[in-house]
XYZ file of C-alpha atoms in Angstrom:
573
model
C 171.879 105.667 100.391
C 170.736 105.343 96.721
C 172.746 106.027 93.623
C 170.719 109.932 93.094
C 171.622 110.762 96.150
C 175.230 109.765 95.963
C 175.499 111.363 92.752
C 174.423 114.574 93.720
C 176.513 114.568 96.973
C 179.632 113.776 94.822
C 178.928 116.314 92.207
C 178.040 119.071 95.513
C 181.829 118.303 96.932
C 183.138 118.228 93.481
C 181.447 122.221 93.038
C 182.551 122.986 96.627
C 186.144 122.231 96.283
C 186.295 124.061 92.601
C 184.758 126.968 94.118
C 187.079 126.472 96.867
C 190.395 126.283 94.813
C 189.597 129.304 92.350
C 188.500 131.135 95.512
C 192.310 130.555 96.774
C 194.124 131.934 93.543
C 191.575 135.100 93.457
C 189.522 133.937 90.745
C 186.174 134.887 92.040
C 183.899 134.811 89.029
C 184.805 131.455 88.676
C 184.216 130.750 92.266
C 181.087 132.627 92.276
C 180.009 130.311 88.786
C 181.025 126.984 91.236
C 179.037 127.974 94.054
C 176.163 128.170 91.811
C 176.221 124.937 90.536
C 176.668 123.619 94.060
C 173.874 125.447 94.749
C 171.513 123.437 91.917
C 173.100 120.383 92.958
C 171.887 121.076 96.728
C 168.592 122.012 95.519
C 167.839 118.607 94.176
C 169.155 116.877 97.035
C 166.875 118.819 99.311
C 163.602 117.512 97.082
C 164.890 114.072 98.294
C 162.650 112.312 100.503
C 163.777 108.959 100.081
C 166.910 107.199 100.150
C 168.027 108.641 103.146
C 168.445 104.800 104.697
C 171.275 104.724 107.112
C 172.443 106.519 110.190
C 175.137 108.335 108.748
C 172.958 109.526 106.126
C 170.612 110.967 107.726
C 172.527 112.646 110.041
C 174.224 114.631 107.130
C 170.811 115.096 105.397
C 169.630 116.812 109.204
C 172.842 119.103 109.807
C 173.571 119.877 105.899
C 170.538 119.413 103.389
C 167.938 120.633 105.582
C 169.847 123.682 107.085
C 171.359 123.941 103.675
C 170.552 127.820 103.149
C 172.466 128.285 106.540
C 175.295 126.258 105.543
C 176.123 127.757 101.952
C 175.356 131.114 102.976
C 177.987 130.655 105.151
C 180.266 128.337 102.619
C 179.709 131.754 100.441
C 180.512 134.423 102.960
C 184.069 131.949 104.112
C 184.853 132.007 99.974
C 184.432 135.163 99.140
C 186.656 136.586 102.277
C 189.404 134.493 100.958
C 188.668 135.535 97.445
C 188.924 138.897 98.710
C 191.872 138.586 100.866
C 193.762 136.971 97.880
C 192.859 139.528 95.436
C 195.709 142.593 95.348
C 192.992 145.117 94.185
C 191.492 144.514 97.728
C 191.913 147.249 100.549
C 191.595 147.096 104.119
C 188.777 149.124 104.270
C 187.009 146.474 101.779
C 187.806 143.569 104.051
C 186.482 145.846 107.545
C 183.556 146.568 106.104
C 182.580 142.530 104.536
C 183.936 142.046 107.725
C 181.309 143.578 109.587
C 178.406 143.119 106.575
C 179.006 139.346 107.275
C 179.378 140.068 111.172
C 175.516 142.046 111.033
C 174.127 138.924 108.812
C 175.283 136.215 111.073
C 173.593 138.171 114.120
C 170.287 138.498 112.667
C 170.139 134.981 111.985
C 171.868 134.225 115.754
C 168.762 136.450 117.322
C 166.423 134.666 114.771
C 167.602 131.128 115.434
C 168.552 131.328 119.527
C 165.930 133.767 120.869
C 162.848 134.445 118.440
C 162.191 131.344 117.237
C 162.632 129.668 120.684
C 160.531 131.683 122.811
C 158.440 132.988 119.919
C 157.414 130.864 116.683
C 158.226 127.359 118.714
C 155.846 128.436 121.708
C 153.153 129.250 118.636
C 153.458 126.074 117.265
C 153.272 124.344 120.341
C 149.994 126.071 121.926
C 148.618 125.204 118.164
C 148.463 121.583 118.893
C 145.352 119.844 119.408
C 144.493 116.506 121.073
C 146.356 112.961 119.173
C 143.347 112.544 117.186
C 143.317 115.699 115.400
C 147.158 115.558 114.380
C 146.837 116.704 111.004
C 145.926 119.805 112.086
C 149.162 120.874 113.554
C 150.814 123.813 111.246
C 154.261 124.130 109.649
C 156.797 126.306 111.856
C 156.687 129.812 110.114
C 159.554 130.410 108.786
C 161.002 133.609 109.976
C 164.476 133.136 109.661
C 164.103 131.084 106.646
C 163.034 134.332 104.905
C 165.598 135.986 106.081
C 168.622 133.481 105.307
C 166.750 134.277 101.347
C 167.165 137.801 101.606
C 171.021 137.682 102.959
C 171.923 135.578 100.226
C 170.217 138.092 97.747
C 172.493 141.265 100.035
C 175.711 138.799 99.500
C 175.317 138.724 95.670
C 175.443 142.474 95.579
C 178.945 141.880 96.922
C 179.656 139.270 94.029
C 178.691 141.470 91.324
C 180.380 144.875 92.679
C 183.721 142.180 93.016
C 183.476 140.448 90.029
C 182.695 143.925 88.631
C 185.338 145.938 90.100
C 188.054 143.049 88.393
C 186.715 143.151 85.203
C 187.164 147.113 84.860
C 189.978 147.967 86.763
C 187.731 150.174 89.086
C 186.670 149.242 93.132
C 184.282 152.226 92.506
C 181.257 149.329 91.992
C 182.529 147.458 94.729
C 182.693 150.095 96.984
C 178.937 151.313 96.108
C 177.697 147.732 96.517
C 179.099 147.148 99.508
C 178.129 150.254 101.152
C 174.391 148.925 100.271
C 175.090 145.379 101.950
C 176.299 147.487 105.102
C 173.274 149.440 104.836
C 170.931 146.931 104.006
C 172.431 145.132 107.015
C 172.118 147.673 109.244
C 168.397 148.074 107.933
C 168.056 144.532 108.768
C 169.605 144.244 112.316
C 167.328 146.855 112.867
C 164.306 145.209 111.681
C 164.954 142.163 113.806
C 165.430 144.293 117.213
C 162.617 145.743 116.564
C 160.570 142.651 116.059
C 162.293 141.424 119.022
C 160.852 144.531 121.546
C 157.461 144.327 119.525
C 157.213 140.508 120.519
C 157.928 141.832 124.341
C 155.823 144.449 124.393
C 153.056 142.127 122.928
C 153.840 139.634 125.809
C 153.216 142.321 128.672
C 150.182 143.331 126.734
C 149.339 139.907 127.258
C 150.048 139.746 130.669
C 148.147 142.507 131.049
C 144.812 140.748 129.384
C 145.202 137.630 131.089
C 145.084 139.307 134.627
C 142.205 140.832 133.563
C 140.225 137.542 132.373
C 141.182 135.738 135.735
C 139.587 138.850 137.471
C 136.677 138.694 135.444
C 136.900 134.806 135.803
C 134.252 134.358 133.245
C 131.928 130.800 132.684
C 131.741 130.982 128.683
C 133.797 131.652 126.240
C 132.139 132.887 123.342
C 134.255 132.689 120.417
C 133.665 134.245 117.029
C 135.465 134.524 113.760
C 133.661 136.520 110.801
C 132.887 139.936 109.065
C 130.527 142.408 110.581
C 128.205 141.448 107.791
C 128.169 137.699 109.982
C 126.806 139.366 112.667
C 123.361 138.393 112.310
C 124.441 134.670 113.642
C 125.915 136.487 117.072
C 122.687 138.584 117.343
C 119.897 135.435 117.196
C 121.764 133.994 120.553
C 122.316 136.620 122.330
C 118.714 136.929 124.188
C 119.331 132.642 124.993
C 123.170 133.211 126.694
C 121.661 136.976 128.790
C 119.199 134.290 130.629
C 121.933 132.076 131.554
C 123.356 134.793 134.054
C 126.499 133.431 133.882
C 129.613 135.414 133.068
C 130.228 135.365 129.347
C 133.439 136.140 127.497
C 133.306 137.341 124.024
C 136.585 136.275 121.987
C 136.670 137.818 118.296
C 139.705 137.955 115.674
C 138.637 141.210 114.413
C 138.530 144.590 115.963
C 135.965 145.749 113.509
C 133.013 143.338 115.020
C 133.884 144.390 118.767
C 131.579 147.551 118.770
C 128.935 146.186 117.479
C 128.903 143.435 119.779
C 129.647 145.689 123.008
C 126.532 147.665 121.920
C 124.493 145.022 121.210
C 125.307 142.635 123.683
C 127.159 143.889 126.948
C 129.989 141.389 126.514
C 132.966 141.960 127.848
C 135.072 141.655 124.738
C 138.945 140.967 123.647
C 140.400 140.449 120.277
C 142.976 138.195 119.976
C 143.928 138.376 116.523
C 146.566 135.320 115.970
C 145.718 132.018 116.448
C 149.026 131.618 119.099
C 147.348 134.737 121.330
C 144.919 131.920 122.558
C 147.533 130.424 125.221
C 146.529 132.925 127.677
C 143.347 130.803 128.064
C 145.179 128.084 128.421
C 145.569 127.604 132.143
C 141.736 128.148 132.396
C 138.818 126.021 132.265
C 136.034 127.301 130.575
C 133.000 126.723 128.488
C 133.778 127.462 124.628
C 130.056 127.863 122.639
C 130.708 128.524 118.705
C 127.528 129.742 116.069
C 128.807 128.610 112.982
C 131.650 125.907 112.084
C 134.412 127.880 110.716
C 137.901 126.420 110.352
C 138.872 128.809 112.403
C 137.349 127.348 115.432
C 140.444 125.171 115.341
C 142.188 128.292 117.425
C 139.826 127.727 119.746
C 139.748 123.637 120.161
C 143.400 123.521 120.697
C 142.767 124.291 124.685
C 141.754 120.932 125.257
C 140.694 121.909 129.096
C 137.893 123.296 127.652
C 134.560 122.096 126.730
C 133.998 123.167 123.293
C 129.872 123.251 122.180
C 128.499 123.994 118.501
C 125.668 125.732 118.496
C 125.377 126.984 114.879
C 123.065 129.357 113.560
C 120.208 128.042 112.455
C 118.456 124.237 111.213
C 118.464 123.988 107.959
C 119.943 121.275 104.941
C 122.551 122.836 104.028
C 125.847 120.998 103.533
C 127.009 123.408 106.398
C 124.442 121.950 108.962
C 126.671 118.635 108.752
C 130.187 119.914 108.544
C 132.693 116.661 109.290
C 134.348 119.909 111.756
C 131.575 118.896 114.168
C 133.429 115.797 115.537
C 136.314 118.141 117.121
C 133.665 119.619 119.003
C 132.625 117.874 122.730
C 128.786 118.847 122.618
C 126.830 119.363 119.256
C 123.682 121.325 120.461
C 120.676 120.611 117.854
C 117.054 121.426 117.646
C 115.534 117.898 117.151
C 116.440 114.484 115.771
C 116.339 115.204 111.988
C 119.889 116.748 112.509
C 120.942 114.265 114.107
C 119.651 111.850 111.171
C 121.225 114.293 109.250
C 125.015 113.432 110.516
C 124.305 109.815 109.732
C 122.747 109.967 106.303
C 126.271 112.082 105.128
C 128.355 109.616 106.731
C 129.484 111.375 109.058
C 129.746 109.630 112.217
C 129.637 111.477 115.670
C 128.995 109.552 118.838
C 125.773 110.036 120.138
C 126.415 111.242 123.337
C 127.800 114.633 122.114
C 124.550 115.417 120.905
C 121.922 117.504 122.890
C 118.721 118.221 121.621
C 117.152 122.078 122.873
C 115.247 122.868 120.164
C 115.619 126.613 118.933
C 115.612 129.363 121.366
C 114.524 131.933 119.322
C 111.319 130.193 117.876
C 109.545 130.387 121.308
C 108.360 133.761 120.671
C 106.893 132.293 117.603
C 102.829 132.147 117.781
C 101.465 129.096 116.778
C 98.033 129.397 114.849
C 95.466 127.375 113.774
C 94.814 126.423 110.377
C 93.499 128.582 108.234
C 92.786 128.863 104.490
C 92.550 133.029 104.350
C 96.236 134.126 103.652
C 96.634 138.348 104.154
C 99.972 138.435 104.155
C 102.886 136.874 102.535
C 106.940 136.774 103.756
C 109.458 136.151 101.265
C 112.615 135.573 103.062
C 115.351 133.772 100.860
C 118.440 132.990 101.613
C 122.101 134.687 100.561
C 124.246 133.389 97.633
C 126.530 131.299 99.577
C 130.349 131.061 99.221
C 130.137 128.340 95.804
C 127.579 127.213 94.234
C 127.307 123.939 95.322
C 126.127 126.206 98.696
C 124.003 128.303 96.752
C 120.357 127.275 97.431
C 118.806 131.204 96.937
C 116.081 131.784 94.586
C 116.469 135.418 94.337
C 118.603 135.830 91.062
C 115.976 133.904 88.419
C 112.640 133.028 90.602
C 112.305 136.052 92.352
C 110.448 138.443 90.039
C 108.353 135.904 88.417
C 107.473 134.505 91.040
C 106.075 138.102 93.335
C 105.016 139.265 90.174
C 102.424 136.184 89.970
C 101.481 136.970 93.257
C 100.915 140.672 92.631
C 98.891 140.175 89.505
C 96.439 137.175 91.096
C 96.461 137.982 94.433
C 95.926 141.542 94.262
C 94.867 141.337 98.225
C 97.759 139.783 99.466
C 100.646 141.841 101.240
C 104.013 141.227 100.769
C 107.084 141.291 102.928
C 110.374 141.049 101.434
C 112.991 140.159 104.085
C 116.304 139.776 102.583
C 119.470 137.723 103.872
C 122.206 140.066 105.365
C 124.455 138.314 103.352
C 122.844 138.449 99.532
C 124.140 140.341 97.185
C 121.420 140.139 94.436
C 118.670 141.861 96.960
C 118.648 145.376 95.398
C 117.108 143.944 92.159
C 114.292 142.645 94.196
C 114.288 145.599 96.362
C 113.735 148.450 93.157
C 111.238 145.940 91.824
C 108.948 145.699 95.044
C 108.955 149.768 95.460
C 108.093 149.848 91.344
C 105.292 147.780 91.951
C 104.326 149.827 95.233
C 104.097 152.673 92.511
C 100.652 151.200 91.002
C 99.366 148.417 93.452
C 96.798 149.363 96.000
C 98.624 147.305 99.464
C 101.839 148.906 100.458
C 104.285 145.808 100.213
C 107.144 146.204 102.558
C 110.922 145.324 102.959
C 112.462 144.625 105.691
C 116.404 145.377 105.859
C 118.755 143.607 108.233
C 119.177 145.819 111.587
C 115.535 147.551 111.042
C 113.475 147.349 113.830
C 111.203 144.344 112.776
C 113.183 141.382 112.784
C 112.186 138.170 111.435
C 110.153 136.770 114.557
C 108.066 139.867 113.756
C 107.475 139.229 110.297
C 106.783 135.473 110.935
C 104.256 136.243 113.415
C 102.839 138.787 111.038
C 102.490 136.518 108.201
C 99.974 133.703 106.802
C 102.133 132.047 104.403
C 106.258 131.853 103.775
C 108.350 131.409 100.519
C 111.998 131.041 101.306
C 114.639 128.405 100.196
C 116.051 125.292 102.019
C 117.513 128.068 105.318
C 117.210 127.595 108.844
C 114.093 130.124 108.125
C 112.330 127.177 106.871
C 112.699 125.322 110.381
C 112.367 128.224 112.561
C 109.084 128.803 110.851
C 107.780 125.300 111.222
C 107.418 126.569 114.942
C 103.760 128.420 113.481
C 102.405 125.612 111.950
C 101.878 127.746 108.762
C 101.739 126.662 105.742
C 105.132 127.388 103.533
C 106.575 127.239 100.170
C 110.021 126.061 99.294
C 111.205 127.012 95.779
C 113.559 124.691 93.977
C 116.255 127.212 91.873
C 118.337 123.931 90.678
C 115.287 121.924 89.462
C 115.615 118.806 91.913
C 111.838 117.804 91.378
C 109.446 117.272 94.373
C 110.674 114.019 95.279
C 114.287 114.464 95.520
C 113.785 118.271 97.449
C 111.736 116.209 99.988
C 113.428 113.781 100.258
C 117.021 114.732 100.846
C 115.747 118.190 102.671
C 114.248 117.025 105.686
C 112.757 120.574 106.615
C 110.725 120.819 103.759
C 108.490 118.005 104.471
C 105.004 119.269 104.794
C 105.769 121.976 102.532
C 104.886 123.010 99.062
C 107.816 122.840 96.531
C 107.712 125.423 93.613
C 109.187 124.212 90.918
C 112.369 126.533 89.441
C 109.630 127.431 86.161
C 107.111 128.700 88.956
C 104.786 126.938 86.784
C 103.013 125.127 89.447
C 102.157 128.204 92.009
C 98.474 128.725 90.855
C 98.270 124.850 91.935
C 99.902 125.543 94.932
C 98.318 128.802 95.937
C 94.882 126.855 95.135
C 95.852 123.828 97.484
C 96.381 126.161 100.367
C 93.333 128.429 99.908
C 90.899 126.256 98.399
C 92.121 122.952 99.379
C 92.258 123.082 102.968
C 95.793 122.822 103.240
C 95.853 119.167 103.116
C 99.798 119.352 103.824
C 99.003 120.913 108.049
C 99.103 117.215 109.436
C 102.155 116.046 107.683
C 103.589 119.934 108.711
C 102.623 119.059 112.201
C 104.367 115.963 112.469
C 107.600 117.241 110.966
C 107.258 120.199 113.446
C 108.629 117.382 116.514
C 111.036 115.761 114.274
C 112.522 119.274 113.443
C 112.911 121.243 116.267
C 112.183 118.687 119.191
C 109.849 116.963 121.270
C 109.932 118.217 125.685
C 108.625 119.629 128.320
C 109.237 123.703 128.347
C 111.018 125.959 126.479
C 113.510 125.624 123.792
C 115.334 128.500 125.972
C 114.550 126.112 129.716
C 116.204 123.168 127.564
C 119.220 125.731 126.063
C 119.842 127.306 129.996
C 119.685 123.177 131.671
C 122.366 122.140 129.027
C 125.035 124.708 129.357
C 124.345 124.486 133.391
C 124.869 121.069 133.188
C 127.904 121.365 131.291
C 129.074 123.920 133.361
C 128.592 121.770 136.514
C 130.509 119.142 134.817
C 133.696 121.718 134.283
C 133.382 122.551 137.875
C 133.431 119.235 139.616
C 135.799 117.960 137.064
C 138.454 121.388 137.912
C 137.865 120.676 141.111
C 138.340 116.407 141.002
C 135.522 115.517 142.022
């Protein structure tokens, strides 16, 4: 034991005993001032770590210094009865009612301690756990009945002052009114923790109830989901891929606000289990878990390690979120092509290859593929959203976006354009008012297509003879056409570095964050015989995949695959 820590320990039973001894001759305020000081004292000692280096030690740092709000609440409440009971200004009615403040306190923390935290926040924790390799992800116990061990010390100090009050005046008047409001906040209390105690019950029936209902249903896929309803958009694109599986399909969502939508949209049956420790009732199951983005969390989900858990995100693209290091929890990593595989590698992030399946995109095989061509009709501008920080932000709309259409307006006077906006942007309206003001004197009607109108992007790809977006997962889906397509650069990365480091943009046109180079650009498509179509080709295979059949065949042999694997594994084969 080092020299701090003896220090402090002698200086706590040093406070202790004072408090002790002027608790004995009815000197409370005195006591009261000692029990503070041993309550700095075991503050400190509780911040130490270290030092702890013998047996008997550590067993008094386990039973005192980490239970320490337990023990000097109770030090307190033992002092202050004696205080009381030596003090002549003390009735009998005083002592009854400390006497059952303290006996109300002690309960709520015995129901705390000995029944919720057992069966309640320990259970939690424990269905929290993931496998050995993902340790650091298990959470803290929540505290509970640390909280409320706080907020009976704060209801004992109302006692102190009304005491200490009461002596110094001559009067029990303010020790009668503060301990009347310890006896009712007690009561308040007690009440609050029975009634946490019948809500936890009634929650586990509930639960019952659920889980009888999911082994009826005995669904194949889980389909788990965690986002706003303005996230939706990353359900909707798969839904059309998981209907041709025919298998039974699950939807699991945190929020209740996203369940209508979905039910609408998608026929799911549908449950929303809200906290993380709700997920147990899957636990005896074994099930397919599919996921369309990365979000932390997921983690609720990958504890049930009888599951086989397979990212599908939402999209190809380059952003930093298309190699999350969250991918390794996952068992499968479903990808387009072998770029995002490359991609894992390049940002050091190492996944074993055999959790990677390559299925192309589903949704691009409604795409037409065209021909080259040098006459361009109609333009789509589909950026993407903000993101979350900047170093996520890759959208051109807040400084490139009404140069650059009003370029194309002004000298190419025969060109349509679409403006399809990201659900998720927040600097759309801009572009939006702009587009209908220039509707006011051009001779084409330029369009914009909202989120949840009835032409969704497929349409307007098909529709169009040339793209401008930003480094997305519309830049990949789009390679599926074999248009040409223009990537702006908003941070000024240069040609080299945007090709480079973006692998989806290869065989595309970079505009530069100036738009100073689109007449070159616009000429190089049109007049130029879009000498970029080969290399666009090429990166076509390398982006979204290279098999025989559909990118929805490929998607519906995976899963079945997987799912055979579940099955012959449940059953041990």
């Amino acid at each position: 034991m080092s020299f701090k820590i003896k220090l402090l320990l002698f200086l706590s039973i040093t406070a202790l005993s004072t408090s002790l001894f002027f608790a004995l001759n009815g000197k409370i305020l005195f006591s009261m001032l000692s029990l503070t000081t041993l309550t700095v004292f075991e503050y400190f000692l509780k911040n130490q770590e270290t030092g702890w280096n013998n047996k008997y030690s550590k067993l008094f740092h386990k039973i005192i210094i980490q239970n320490s709000k337990e023990f000097l609440l109770l030090i307190k409440q033992l002092l202050f009865f004696i205080a009381l009971t030596s003090s002549a200004a003390t009735s009998k009615t005083v002592l009854i009612l400390y006497v059952f403040t303290v006996f109300m306190s002690q309960a709520c923390c015995l129901i705390y301690k000995k029944i919720l935290v057992p069966r309640v926040l320990n259970n939690w924790i424990k269905t929290w756990k993931l496998s050995s390799n993902h340790k650091w992800m298990n959470l803290p116990l929540i505290r509970h009945e640390k909280n409320t061990i706080i907020f009976l010390t704060h209801l004992e100090l109302l006692l102190y002052i009304g005491f200490v009050t009461a002596l110094t005046l001559g009067s029990q008047f303010f020790l009668y009114t503060m301990l009347f409001q310890s006896v009712l906040l007690s009561v308040v209390l007690m009440s609050l923790t029975a009634a946490t105690f019948i809500m936890h019950q009634k929650k586990e029936a509930n639960k019952e109830n659920v889980k009888k209902a999911i082994d009826e249903y005995n669904p194949d896929i889980y389909f788990f989901f965690n986002g706003p309803i303005d996230y939706f958009y990353q359900i909707e694109q798969w839904v059309k891929p998981l209907k041709e599986l025919k298998n039974k399909i699950l939807f699991i969502t945190k929020s209740k606000k996203i369940i209508e939508p979905v039910l609408e949209k998608t026929n799911f049956p549908t449950i929303s289990l809200k906290y993380h420790q709700d997920m147990d009732i899957l636990q005896d199951r074994s099930a397919t878990c599919i996921y369309v983005n990365s979000s932390i969390i997921n983690h609720h989900m990958l504890k049930l390690q009888n599951h086989k858990h397979v990212l599908l995100l939402h999209g190809e693209s380059d952003k930093v979120s298309s190699f999350s290091p969250h991918a390794s929890y996952y068992d499968y990593l479903f990808v387009s092509g072998k770029a995002a595989i490359d991609r894992y590698i390049h940002n050091g992030i190492n996944i074993p290859q055999n959790k990677f399946r390559i299925i192309g995109r589903p949704q691009t095989d409604c795409i037409k593929i065209t021909n080259k061509q040098n006459q361009i009709k109609t333009l789509l501008y589909a950026p993407t959203w903000e993101g979350e920080t900047e170093l996520a932000n890759y959208s051109s709309v807040k400084n490139m976006a009404i140069p650059m259409l009003n370029w194309v307006n002004n000298n190419q006077p025969n060109v349509k354009i679409i403006f399809k906006p990201h659900p998720l942007s927040t600097d759309s309206k801009k572009i939006i008012d702009h587009i209908n003001s220039i509707n006011e004197k051009s001779k084409i009607r330029h369009e914009v297509v909202l989120p949840g109108s009835a032409k969704n992007l497929i349409d307007c790809f098909n529709e169009s003879d040339l793209l401008i977006t930003d480094i997305s997962g519309v830049l990949a889906d789009f390679l599926r056409s074999e248009k040409p397509f223009i990537v702006t650069d908003p941070s000024g990365l240069g040609e080299d570095e945007m090709t480079t480091n973006n692998l989806t943009t290869r065989g595309g046109y970079i505009l530069d964050k100036n738009i100073s180079n689109i007449e070159k650009i616009f000429n190089n498509i049109i007049n130029r015989n879009d000498p970029l179509h080969v290399t666009r080709k090429e990166n076509k295979s390398y982006i979204l995949g290279e098999f025989t059949g559909s990118s929805t065949d490929r998607f519906i042999m995976e899963i079945k695959t997987i799912l055979e694997r579940n099955c012959q594994t449940e059953q041990g084969l």
